[in-house]
Amino acid sequence: MRKRIFNARFALLAIVLLGSVALVACTGSRGWPSPTISDDTLYVGSTTGNLLAIDTANRNVVLWTWSPKSKQSGGGFFSCASGGALTAGNVYGAPTVHNGLIYVGAFDGNVYAIEPTSDNRDAVTAWKYKAGSQIVGGVAVSDDGTIFAGTSDGTLVALDANANGLEKWKFPREGAIGKIWTTPTVVDGVVYFGSLDHNLYALDAVTGDLKWSKPFETGGAIVAQPLVVEGVVYFGSFDSKFYAVDAATGDQKWVFDKATNWYWAKAFYEDGYVYAGSLDKNVYAMNAADGTQRWAVPVGTGGPVRSSPVVAGGILVVASEDARVYFRNAADGSQRWAPIELDAKPLSDLAISGSLVYLTTEDNSVHIFDAEIGRPFSQPISLGE
Amino acid sequence: MIEVFNAVLLGPMLNILMVFAKFMAGNFGLAIIAVTILVRILILPLSLKQLRATKAMQQMQPKLKELQKKYSKDRQRFAQEQMKLYKEHGVSPLGCTLPMIIQFPIWIALYQTIIQALAVTPEGLVGLSQQLYSWSAVQGVVPLNSGFLWFDLAKPDIPMAILVAASMWALQKMSTMPAMDPKQESMNRLMTLMMPLMFGYFALSFPSGLSLYWVLFNLLSIGMQYKVTGWGSLSMPFKRTQPSPATGKGEPVIPAEEEESQPAPGGSEAEKRVKRRLITDQAGTRDGKHRSKRKDRGRGRSNRPR
C-alpha cells in the first residue's frame, strides 16, 4: 500500500516534469525575418539568428552567412521567460542596406552593422550598439546615415552610421513610452513610428523633437510600420481600424473600420490604392484619397494575414497563416491564379523585385514566386539549421 | 486537441483575466489574484473531500497500527485489511495528488495567458489576437502592464521563487501523514523536500505571474488545511514524527535512551513503559536479584564480570 502511495506521488512528479517541458514548447522568441533585396542580392535572416546573403542572379548561391557572437539562451532552465535574460539574436524585421553596410535590429537588444568583405564572400560585424532591450521591428536609415530603431523598453534611438553607431539622441529623453515594435519610417526629415501605447509619433529626424502638437492616438496598440505616401501616413491599429493621417499636422484624414481584428503588417500602396492585410483573415483595398473600399468584398484567406501584401503588375500577392500564397487581381479582388500551398507557415513580409516575390517560411526556407504566372520561380532556398 | 484546449480553457481564462484587469485599472497582478481565488472556489468540493480524507486517515492511524501488529508476519493479509479499512472510511490512497493533477491544465493555460497578454514575444501577441472575444471590455486593453508590487509579471523573480518553494513546503508538511515506520518516514521527507525545490526551480524559469498564482494558491490551501487538520507536522517542522497511538496525529519520535531520562510524555504507552521499568528496578532492589548502579565507595566493587 505504501509502495502504491509512493509510486503515485512519484508518477505525479514525473508528470509535472514532463508537463513542464511540454508546457514550454516554450515560447522563446523565434523571429520572423523578412527578406530585403538590393542589387541582385537577397539579404534574409534565419530563425536561428543568422543573416544570409544570396546571389539571386546566380542560381541563388549563398554568398556568406553572418551570425552574432552573442547567442545566449533565454531566461531560465527552459528558456521560458524570454522576457528575462536576453535571448539569442533572432530577428523580426527586414535588414536595411545603406552605403554597402547591412543593418539589423535583433531580439538580443543589439543593432548590428554588418560589413561584407571586398569579395563579398564573407561578412563581419563592423560595430554593434547595445540598446539594452529587445528590438522587434526593423531599423530605418535616413539619407544622412542616421539609423532609427525602436526598443521594447519604449525608446526610439537615433544612431550615427558614419560614427560606428554613436548615439545621436533618444526619445523620450527621460522615461519611456509603450513598447516600440514597429519599424520606423523616415521621409523628408521626419521619422514616424507607432507604439504599443496606442499612439503614432512623428519626430524631427535630426533633433528627436515632436513634430506634431501631440501624438495621434488610436484605440489599440500599433505594430504596423507606417506607410508614408504623398504627405499621408497610412497604418492599421489593434482597434481593427485603418487610418490615414496628415503627415504634416497629425490630423486624421479618414478611417476605415470594416475589419474585425487587428492590423499587424505594413500596408502596400499602388496606383492610388492602399492594400492592408488583417488578422481577421482578410485583405482590404482602400482608395488612398478617401478610404472607400475598392472591392465589393475583401479578399478572404484561411488564416490571419500577418505578412504585408504586395502588388506586382496588377496582381495582388498575399501570404496567409493558412500556409498558402494567394494571387488576386488588384482591380477587383478576383482570383488570378490558384493559391499555392506551402509546407510551412509564412513568417515574413513579402519582398518584391520586378515580378518576383520573396517569402520566408517557418521551415527556415525562402520561397520565390513569379506573380506573372502564379508559380514558384525556383526551388526554395534553405537557410540552414 | 490544441483547439479543444484553446476553446475550453485558454480562451475563457484569457478573456476573464483581461476583463478583470480592465476593471482593476489594468492591474494584471490583481487580475491573477482574482482568478486564483476563483479557481480555488471552483475546486473547493474536491479539496474539501481531500481534506476530510486526510482527517480520516489521521483518525485511522491507531487502527492501522493494530493491524500492523496483528498481521506483522502476513503482509498480504495486512494489505487487504488496510485497503478494507480505507474503503470503510472513504479514503483514497492518492491523497492530495488529484487536486494537483486537475490544476495542471490550469497552470498551462495561465502560463500561455501571461505570455500572450503581456506581449512578452511577438508570437505570443499574435496568438492573443485569435483568442480574444469581441467583447468591448477586452479590446483595447492590450498589452497589459506587467508591473506588480516589486516584480515584473512577465519575468522570473527570485524572491517569488523562494516564496513558491517555502509555501509549498509548508503545505506539504501540514498535509503529509505521519509515517508508520522509518522507511516511510524517509520517503515522506524526500517528497516533502523534492516537490518544493522542484517548483522553486521552475519558478525561476517561468514568468513570476505564474509564481504569484502558486504562492496565493498555496496560502489559501494552508488556510483550509489548518481549519480541518490543524498545523500537522508543521508544528514540529524538523523532527521525525510517528502517528500517536491515541489520536493518530503526528508526535515526535524519541529514541529509547532519551525516553528514559525524560519525563514521560503525554502518550499513554510511553508512560507505561517507564512505569514498567521503575517497577522492575524496584522489584530487583527488594529481592536482591538486581544490583543498584550506585557506586560503592568504600569497597571498590564494580559491575564488571569476573
XYZ file of C-alpha atoms in Angstrom:
691
model
C 0.000 0.000 0.000
C 2.765 2.351 0.973
C 4.542 1.428 -2.221
C 1.419 2.393 -4.211
C 1.249 5.748 -2.489
C 4.901 6.395 -3.143
C 4.557 5.285 -6.763
C 1.546 7.549 -7.207
C 3.445 10.537 -5.917
C 6.457 9.725 -7.982
C 4.250 9.426 -11.023
C 2.926 12.869 -10.224
C 6.453 14.171 -10.037
C 7.222 12.671 -13.423
C 4.055 14.163 -14.886
C 4.943 17.585 -13.575
C 8.429 17.339 -15.026
C 7.290 16.155 -18.420
C 4.386 18.526 -18.498
C 6.644 21.399 -17.726
C 8.830 20.521 -20.638
C 5.781 20.302 -22.866
C 4.390 23.467 -21.365
C 7.391 25.151 -22.591
C 7.194 24.119 -26.189
C 8.025 27.136 -24.722
C 7.609 30.316 -26.255
C 11.042 31.644 -26.507
C 11.210 34.046 -29.412
C 11.853 32.506 -32.838
C 11.830 35.541 -35.037
C 10.192 36.072 -38.401
C 12.901 37.679 -40.508
C 11.769 39.401 -43.699
C 13.936 39.433 -46.808
C 15.456 42.554 -48.370
C 16.647 42.767 -51.966
C 19.369 45.124 -53.039
C 21.388 44.945 -56.277
C 20.548 41.316 -57.044
C 21.487 40.256 -53.541
C 18.876 38.880 -51.206
C 19.553 39.534 -47.517
C 17.491 37.437 -45.152
C 17.694 36.297 -41.535
C 17.116 32.724 -40.424
C 15.170 31.597 -37.370
C 18.472 30.544 -35.815
C 19.717 34.119 -35.714
C 21.940 34.104 -38.799
C 21.899 36.550 -41.684
C 22.487 35.240 -45.166
C 23.362 36.984 -48.426
C 22.100 35.151 -51.502
C 23.044 35.953 -55.095
C 19.701 35.943 -56.900
C 21.330 36.498 -60.294
C 23.491 33.413 -59.945
C 21.226 30.481 -59.173
C 20.604 31.642 -55.646
C 24.079 30.834 -54.392
C 24.657 31.691 -50.745
C 27.422 34.282 -50.710
C 28.009 34.438 -46.968
C 26.434 33.749 -43.586
C 26.862 36.020 -40.636
C 25.899 35.294 -37.053
C 26.068 37.446 -33.945
C 28.680 36.249 -31.465
C 26.284 36.569 -28.553
C 23.837 33.697 -28.687
C 22.986 33.267 -25.047
C 19.934 31.237 -24.215
C 16.779 32.686 -22.809
C 15.537 33.086 -19.295
C 15.648 30.075 -17.045
C 16.086 26.376 -17.411
C 13.628 26.001 -20.279
C 14.219 29.428 -21.816
C 10.645 30.088 -20.908
C 10.583 33.525 -19.518
C 12.040 35.083 -22.600
C 11.474 38.461 -21.128
C 14.044 37.601 -18.506
C 17.500 37.236 -19.924
C 18.129 38.498 -23.443
C 17.700 35.634 -25.870
C 19.527 34.573 -28.992
C 19.789 37.194 -31.732
C 16.549 36.379 -33.522
C 15.395 38.950 -35.992
C 11.850 40.100 -36.659
C 12.366 42.951 -39.072
C 13.913 43.140 -42.504
C 17.600 44.037 -42.870
C 18.290 47.541 -44.158
C 21.048 48.216 -46.678
C 22.806 51.578 -46.746
C 26.149 52.547 -48.240
C 27.334 48.973 -48.504
C 26.550 48.021 -44.915
C 23.621 45.940 -43.736
C 21.841 46.911 -40.550
C 19.639 44.665 -38.426
C 17.967 45.029 -35.066
C 17.859 41.803 -33.080
C 15.836 40.387 -30.199
C 19.047 40.270 -28.157
C 18.818 44.039 -27.861
C 21.585 44.938 -30.303
C 21.688 46.906 -33.531
C 24.295 45.300 -35.758
C 26.143 46.854 -38.657
C 27.375 44.074 -40.922
C 30.089 44.677 -43.467
C 30.659 42.274 -46.347
C 34.268 41.691 -47.355
C 35.537 43.155 -50.613
C 34.983 39.881 -52.479
C 31.532 39.543 -50.880
C 32.342 36.038 -49.706
C 32.190 36.770 -46.016
C 30.871 39.386 -43.634
C 31.978 40.749 -40.280
C 30.401 42.876 -37.605
C 31.506 46.429 -38.256
C 30.007 47.636 -34.991
C 27.088 46.996 -32.715
C 25.001 49.193 -30.485
C 23.603 47.774 -27.274
C 20.089 49.102 -26.901
C 19.538 47.131 -23.686
C 16.103 45.877 -24.620
C 14.671 43.636 -27.312
C 14.322 45.085 -30.790
C 11.347 43.643 -32.624
C 10.910 45.921 -35.624
C 13.447 46.559 -38.335
C 15.701 49.599 -38.409
C 15.295 52.599 -40.690
C 18.150 54.619 -42.192
C 17.854 58.193 -43.405
C 19.801 59.671 -46.294
C 22.312 61.312 -43.959
C 23.164 57.976 -42.355
C 21.058 58.186 -39.203
C 19.756 54.821 -38.040
C 16.481 54.621 -36.141
C 15.463 51.653 -34.013
C 12.613 51.139 -31.544
C 13.036 49.046 -28.396
C 10.831 47.022 -26.084
C 11.545 49.370 -23.208
C 9.766 52.153 -25.040
C 12.558 54.256 -26.517
C 13.466 55.211 -30.072
C 17.193 55.593 -30.591
C 18.941 57.524 -33.353
C 22.468 56.344 -34.178
C 25.128 57.780 -36.428
C 26.023 55.148 -39.028
C 29.056 57.226 -40.017
C 30.433 57.173 -36.474
C 30.216 53.474 -35.631
C 26.744 53.718 -34.206
C 27.313 56.627 -31.872
C 24.031 57.582 -30.227
C 22.707 60.902 -31.500
C 19.554 61.155 -29.438
C 16.935 59.093 -27.733
C 13.172 59.615 -27.489
C 11.819 60.243 -24.995
C 14.803 61.902 -23.364
C 13.603 60.792 -19.955
C 11.308 57.929 -19.115
C 9.723 55.774 -21.768
C 6.584 55.338 -23.784
C 4.997 51.975 -24.582
C 6.954 49.219 -26.315
C 8.010 50.174 -29.831
C 7.649 47.127 -32.046
C 7.192 48.903 -35.360
C 9.835 49.516 -37.961
C 10.191 53.304 -38.147
C 9.638 55.111 -41.463
C 11.796 58.096 -42.398
C 10.523 60.511 -45.043
C 11.625 64.096 -45.683
C 13.457 64.503 -42.405
C 10.662 63.112 -40.229
C 10.631 59.710 -38.558
C 7.234 58.081 -38.000
C 6.603 55.129 -35.723
C 3.834 53.527 -33.707
C 3.885 52.203 -30.148
C 2.006 49.643 -28.088
C 0.742 52.617 -26.072
C -1.786 53.179 -28.918
C -0.059 56.283 -30.332
C 1.560 57.198 -33.630
C 4.526 59.544 -33.254
C 6.294 61.883 -35.680
C 9.718 63.217 -34.694
C 12.255 65.510 -36.287
C 14.905 63.111 -37.556
C 17.750 65.489 -36.657
C 16.755 66.592 -33.142
C 14.233 63.985 -31.958
C 11.663 66.662 -31.120
C 7.961 66.027 -31.636
C 6.689 67.317 -34.983
C 3.024 67.289 -34.116
C 1.411 69.088 -31.202
C 0.523 65.699 -29.805
C 0.865 62.079 -30.881
C -2.003 60.630 -32.921
C -3.997 58.364 -30.641
C -5.885 55.251 -31.729
C -7.945 52.724 -29.805
C -5.345 49.976 -29.840
C -1.656 49.139 -29.948
C 0.257 49.863 -33.155
C 2.834 47.418 -34.513
C 2.362 48.003 -38.239
C 5.068 50.029 -39.938
C 3.640 53.364 -41.090
C 3.433 53.812 -44.871
C 4.058 57.398 -45.980
C 2.969 58.377 -49.474
C 2.473 61.918 -50.819
C 2.187 63.554 -47.420
C -0.169 60.992 -45.860
C 0.672 58.367 -43.245
C -1.240 55.078 -43.632
C -1.286 52.453 -40.905
C -3.507 49.953 -39.116
C -4.069 49.516 -35.383
C -5.160 46.848 -32.879
C -8.514 48.614 -32.654
C -9.250 46.939 -36.014
C -9.218 50.298 -37.825
C -7.047 51.548 -40.663
C -6.053 55.214 -40.547
C -4.875 57.902 -42.921
C -3.209 60.799 -41.121
C -1.844 64.083 -42.462
C 1.950 63.721 -42.245
C 2.499 67.425 -41.583
C -0.083 68.046 -38.861
C -1.032 64.656 -37.439
C -4.719 65.249 -38.184
C -6.885 62.362 -39.251
C -7.880 62.353 -42.914
C -10.043 59.235 -42.883
C -10.555 55.934 -41.081
C -11.585 52.533 -42.438
C -13.410 50.335 -39.935
C -14.587 47.230 -41.791
C -12.010 44.817 -40.287
C -12.885 42.684 -37.271
C -9.412 42.010 -35.902
C -6.046 43.683 -35.570
C -3.852 45.093 -38.314
C -0.298 43.847 -37.930
C 1.563 44.252 -41.237
C 2.590 47.287 -43.210
C 0.181 48.314 -45.952
C 1.126 48.472 -49.650
C 0.431 51.421 -51.968
C -0.062 51.123 -55.697
C -1.766 53.444 -58.185
C -3.869 55.380 -55.703
C -4.963 52.436 -53.628
C -3.803 51.068 -50.301
C -3.855 47.324 -49.586
C -3.789 46.095 -45.988
C -3.963 42.609 -44.508
C -5.746 41.984 -41.203
C -5.609 39.222 -38.617
C -9.308 38.677 -39.390
C -8.024 36.685 -42.405
C -8.940 39.351 -44.974
C -7.094 41.788 -47.181
C -8.747 45.153 -47.755
C -8.210 47.595 -50.611
C -8.980 51.263 -49.908
C -8.984 54.365 -52.023
C -5.973 56.310 -50.722
C -7.776 59.629 -51.086
C -10.900 58.967 -49.058
C -10.706 55.456 -47.589
C -13.617 53.991 -49.527
C -13.434 50.263 -50.148
C -12.306 49.328 -53.630
C -13.718 45.824 -53.798
C -17.250 44.631 -53.140
C -15.894 42.069 -50.714
C -12.442 41.799 -49.206
C -10.034 39.086 -50.290
C -10.561 36.258 -47.846
C -7.955 33.683 -46.831
C -7.886 30.721 -44.481
C -5.759 32.308 -41.782
C -4.636 35.597 -40.251
C -2.765 37.812 -42.680
C 0.296 38.918 -40.747
C 2.547 39.430 -43.769
C 2.487 42.610 -45.774
C 0.839 42.019 -49.184
C 2.407 43.274 -52.416
C 1.148 44.153 -55.903
C 3.240 43.100 -58.871
C 1.994 44.002 -62.334
C -1.604 44.381 -61.228
C -1.558 41.124 -59.288
C -2.049 41.221 -55.560
C 0.076 38.589 -53.771
C -0.933 37.624 -50.245
C 0.690 35.149 -47.843
C -1.649 33.860 -45.162
C -1.036 31.867 -41.992
C -3.063 29.065 -43.529
C 0.232 28.293 -45.334
C -0.989 29.466 -48.731
C 0.035 32.190 -51.140
C -2.846 33.849 -52.993
C -2.768 35.642 -56.344
C -5.663 38.041 -56.939
C -6.468 40.715 -59.444
C -5.769 44.022 -57.706
C -8.591 45.699 -59.655
C -11.471 43.672 -58.272
C -10.028 41.122 -55.840
C -10.983 38.130 -58.021
C -8.696 35.114 -58.236
C -5.937 35.400 -60.833
C -4.070 32.143 -60.135
C -4.859 29.211 -57.869
C -3.326 29.528 -54.412
C -0.001 27.812 -53.829
C 0.223 25.558 -50.805
C 3.365 25.826 -48.720
C 4.966 23.202 -46.480
C 5.159 25.630 -43.615
C 3.529 28.833 -42.459
C 4.848 32.101 -43.826
C 6.990 34.000 -41.388
C 7.864 37.237 -43.037
C 6.543 40.143 -45.044
C 6.664 39.686 -48.790
C 9.524 41.344 -50.637
C 9.200 42.214 -54.310
C 11.632 42.703 -57.148
C 10.008 43.098 -60.553
C 7.531 40.249 -60.822
C 9.387 38.075 -58.320
C 8.023 37.834 -54.788
C 10.137 36.540 -51.888
C 8.822 34.941 -48.712
C 10.415 33.234 -45.688
C 8.611 30.310 -44.078
C 8.706 28.575 -40.714
C 10.809 25.711 -42.050
C 13.654 28.203 -42.500
C 13.335 28.486 -46.274
C 12.995 31.330 -48.720
C 10.392 30.834 -51.419
C 10.424 32.789 -54.671
C 7.263 33.135 -56.760
C 6.698 34.639 -60.149
C 3.493 36.641 -59.833
C 3.060 36.848 -63.629
C 2.495 33.110 -63.876
C 1.456 32.278 -60.345
C 4.148 29.635 -59.906
C 7.298 29.123 -57.857
C 10.240 30.682 -59.693
C 12.790 28.247 -58.280
C 13.264 25.652 -55.592
C 13.039 27.038 -52.053
C 16.373 28.188 -50.662
C 17.290 26.582 -47.366
C 18.632 28.962 -44.713
C 20.395 26.195 -42.867
C 19.923 24.623 -39.430
C -6.540 18.682 -29.112
C -4.987 22.147 -29.076
C -8.193 23.639 -30.464
C -10.186 21.972 -27.699
C -7.744 23.220 -25.060
C -7.912 26.745 -26.512
C -11.697 26.741 -26.699
C -12.370 25.190 -23.299
C -9.610 26.558 -21.100
C -7.201 29.047 -22.637
C -9.776 31.278 -24.326
C -12.073 31.642 -21.302
C -9.195 32.105 -18.857
C -7.526 34.687 -21.034
C -10.658 36.712 -21.601
C -11.708 36.558 -17.970
C -8.262 37.771 -16.942
C -8.476 40.629 -19.436
C -11.899 41.639 -18.138
C -10.676 41.532 -14.529
C -7.632 43.563 -15.490
C -9.764 46.163 -17.242
C -11.929 46.615 -14.168
C -8.886 46.721 -11.891
C -7.328 49.688 -13.638
C -5.226 47.491 -15.926
C -3.509 45.770 -12.990
C -2.730 42.275 -14.219
C -1.386 41.183 -10.852
C -4.720 41.836 -9.177
C -6.438 40.030 -12.042
C -4.259 36.964 -11.415
C -5.138 37.103 -7.721
C -8.836 37.267 -8.568
C -8.582 34.293 -10.929
C -6.633 32.300 -8.325
C -9.411 32.818 -5.806
C -11.951 31.860 -8.449
C -10.091 28.649 -9.266
C -9.825 27.846 -5.554
C -13.543 28.221 -5.179
C -14.229 26.083 -8.229
C -12.185 23.148 -6.947
C -13.388 23.600 -3.365
C -15.598 20.493 -3.368
C -12.661 18.353 -4.423
C -10.352 19.995 -1.907
C -12.808 19.544 0.959
C -13.199 15.894 0.083
C -9.438 15.508 0.116
C -9.138 17.308 3.474
C -11.803 15.149 5.043
C -9.981 12.113 3.770
C -6.795 13.424 5.364
C -8.553 13.797 8.690
C -9.999 10.319 8.385
C -6.515 8.997 7.687
C -5.291 10.586 10.872
C -8.019 9.008 12.901
C -7.349 5.643 11.316
C -3.724 5.536 12.434
C -4.281 3.687 15.739
C -6.324 1.030 13.936
C -3.672 0.737 11.258
C -1.066 0.230 13.923
C -3.143 -2.560 15.441
C -3.482 -4.208 12.071
C 0.238 -3.897 11.535
C 0.927 -5.691 14.828
C -1.707 -8.309 14.183
C -0.537 -9.181 10.683
C 3.130 -8.412 11.101
C 4.015 -11.779 9.600
C 1.378 -11.775 6.846
C 1.977 -8.771 4.569
C -0.645 -9.760 2.063
C -3.347 -10.040 4.664
C -2.242 -6.743 6.155
C -2.522 -5.059 2.755
C -6.015 -6.479 2.271
C -7.181 -5.367 5.694
C -5.620 -1.967 5.134
C -7.488 -1.470 1.853
C -10.658 -2.592 3.560
C -10.156 -0.021 6.270
C -9.509 2.713 3.687
C -12.695 1.820 1.856
C -14.740 1.839 5.048
C -13.522 5.366 5.792
C -13.774 6.572 2.176
C -10.074 7.317 1.892
C -8.201 7.385 -1.417
C -4.523 6.456 -1.464
C -3.823 9.208 -3.998
C -4.362 11.783 -1.300
C -3.622 15.298 -2.385
C -2.357 14.379 -5.828
C -5.749 14.594 -7.563
C -6.322 18.326 -6.991
C -2.791 18.935 -8.207
C -3.297 16.903 -11.374
C -6.521 18.768 -12.108
C -4.721 22.080 -11.723
C -2.091 21.205 -14.253
C -4.041 22.314 -17.352
C -4.844 25.499 -15.461
C -1.137 26.193 -14.991
C -0.529 25.696 -18.699
C -3.421 27.981 -19.612
C -2.281 30.638 -17.159
C 1.275 30.483 -18.448
C 0.098 30.888 -22.052
C -2.178 33.718 -20.974
C 0.648 35.610 -19.308
C 2.948 35.210 -22.301
C 0.264 36.410 -24.705
C -1.406 39.147 -22.710
C 1.803 40.802 -21.550
C 3.319 40.874 -25.059
C 6.439 39.007 -23.983
C 7.119 37.932 -27.566
C 5.513 38.967 -30.866
C 4.490 35.348 -31.444
C 2.545 35.402 -28.201
C 0.823 38.648 -29.081
C -0.280 37.351 -32.477
C -1.680 34.284 -30.734
C -3.643 36.579 -28.454
C -5.459 38.107 -31.408
C -7.071 34.766 -32.153
C -8.173 34.125 -28.571
C -9.825 37.391 -27.601
C -13.585 37.575 -27.744
C -15.248 40.527 -29.389
C -16.277 41.963 -26.018
C -15.569 45.646 -25.851
C -14.194 45.118 -22.358
C -11.194 43.150 -23.649
C -10.416 45.087 -26.806
C -8.105 47.992 -26.264
C -6.646 46.568 -23.044
C -3.696 45.006 -24.855
C -0.952 44.962 -23.885
C -1.337 44.869 -20.135
C 1.004 46.449 -17.661
C 3.381 43.806 -16.406
C 4.487 45.553 -13.219
C 3.102 44.358 -9.889
C 4.489 45.119 -6.429
C 8.274 44.795 -6.741
C 8.422 42.435 -9.729
C 7.644 42.124 -13.415
C 4.931 39.542 -14.025
C 6.496 38.577 -17.350
C 9.914 37.791 -15.889
C 11.136 35.337 -13.250
C 11.745 36.735 -9.786
C 13.998 35.185 -7.145
C 12.043 36.262 -4.046
C 8.861 34.925 -5.630
C 10.575 31.625 -6.413
C 11.613 31.376 -2.750
C 8.043 32.091 -1.673
C 6.777 29.371 -4.002
C 9.176 26.831 -2.501
C 8.510 27.899 1.079
C 4.723 27.908 0.789
C 4.723 24.557 -0.951
C 6.995 23.074 1.727
C 4.706 24.358 4.476
C 1.652 22.897 2.765
C 3.376 19.567 2.227
C 4.415 19.465 5.859
C 0.893 20.131 7.039
C -0.744 17.608 4.783
C 1.706 14.709 4.874
C 0.580 11.830 7.081
C 2.906 10.737 9.882
C 4.879 7.699 8.808
C 4.197 4.222 10.083
C 7.828 3.246 10.003
C 11.253 4.784 9.395
C 11.293 3.747 5.751
C 8.056 5.531 5.014
C 9.284 8.469 7.044
C 12.305 8.725 4.741
C 10.083 8.649 1.690
C 7.882 11.346 3.145
C 10.850 13.537 3.893
C 12.143 13.060 0.366
C 8.852 14.088 -1.184
C 8.411 16.987 1.211
C 11.785 18.298 0.146
C 11.781 17.478 -3.550
C 8.467 18.972 -4.603
C 9.098 22.443 -3.135
C 12.634 22.510 -4.508
C 11.414 21.472 -7.925
C 8.665 24.077 -8.015
C 11.052 26.712 -6.739
C 13.436 25.887 -9.566
C 10.647 26.013 -12.132
C 9.560 29.350 -10.726
C 12.990 30.683 -11.670
C 12.267 29.780 -15.288
C 8.692 30.894 -15.660
C 7.133 34.358 -15.547
C 6.519 35.452 -11.982
C 2.825 35.842 -12.767
C 2.676 32.071 -12.535
C 4.599 32.174 -9.254
C 2.069 34.659 -7.929
C -0.681 32.155 -8.684
C 1.229 29.312 -6.988
C 2.034 31.299 -3.849
C -1.512 32.529 -3.395
C -2.980 29.112 -4.114
C -0.676 27.514 -1.547
C -1.541 30.118 1.069
C -5.253 29.534 0.556
C -4.666 25.797 0.790
C -2.690 26.239 4.004
C -5.605 28.162 5.487
C -8.039 25.419 4.552
C -5.745 22.672 5.788
C -5.326 24.414 9.143
C -9.092 24.697 9.559
C -9.583 20.977 9.088
C -6.485 19.280 10.455
C -4.505 21.939 12.287
C -0.802 22.583 11.773
C 0.010 18.902 11.438
C 3.707 18.161 11.126
C 4.390 21.848 10.554
C 4.284 22.359 14.325
C 7.392 20.147 14.512
C 8.927 21.035 11.148
C 12.312 19.416 11.606
C 11.537 16.427 13.822
C 10.769 12.909 12.729
C 7.207 12.012 13.535
C 5.122 8.941 14.069
C 1.383 8.608 14.495
C 0.192 8.902 18.058
C -1.481 5.639 19.085
C -4.289 7.562 20.720
C -5.107 10.300 18.215
C -3.314 9.308 15.055
C -1.762 12.768 14.808
C 1.963 13.124 14.443
C 4.122 13.127 17.525
C 7.907 13.348 17.651
C 9.889 10.132 17.607
C 12.007 9.962 20.762
C 14.940 7.480 20.790
C 14.725 4.863 23.569
C 17.757 6.107 25.517
C 16.387 9.638 25.647
C 12.982 8.410 26.675
C 14.225 7.032 29.972
C 15.887 10.253 31.027
C 12.926 12.431 30.109
C 9.731 12.988 31.981
C 7.118 10.725 30.459
C 5.312 12.464 27.556
C 1.584 12.640 27.372
C 1.236 9.396 25.392
C -0.024 6.510 27.482
C 2.269 3.827 26.011
C 5.459 5.680 26.935
C 4.205 6.204 30.471
C 3.529 2.537 30.840
C 6.999 1.637 29.595
C 8.606 3.975 32.115
C 6.419 2.689 34.921
C 7.256 -0.908 34.000
C 10.988 -0.163 34.178
C 10.569 1.571 37.519
C 8.567 -1.326 38.909
C 11.150 -3.792 37.646
C 14.000 -1.837 39.163
C 12.226 -1.532 42.472
C 11.417 -5.243 42.488
C 15.053 -6.042 41.778
C 16.232 -3.922 44.681
C 13.776 -5.583 47.137
C 14.653 -9.201 46.338
C 18.379 -8.538 45.814
C 18.476 -10.048 42.301
C 19.484 -6.770 40.685
C 22.261 -4.624 41.928
C 21.982 -0.918 42.160
C 24.205 1.053 39.903
C 25.235 3.365 42.675
C 28.908 3.489 43.316
C 30.044 1.580 46.410
C 32.646 3.918 47.619
C 34.422 2.011 50.302
C 34.570 -1.480 48.880
C 35.865 -0.789 45.394
C 33.433 -3.191 43.860
C 32.296 -2.805 40.269
C 29.799 -4.408 37.939
C 32.377 -5.777 35.611
C 32.100 -9.518 35.056
C 34.808 -11.557 36.832
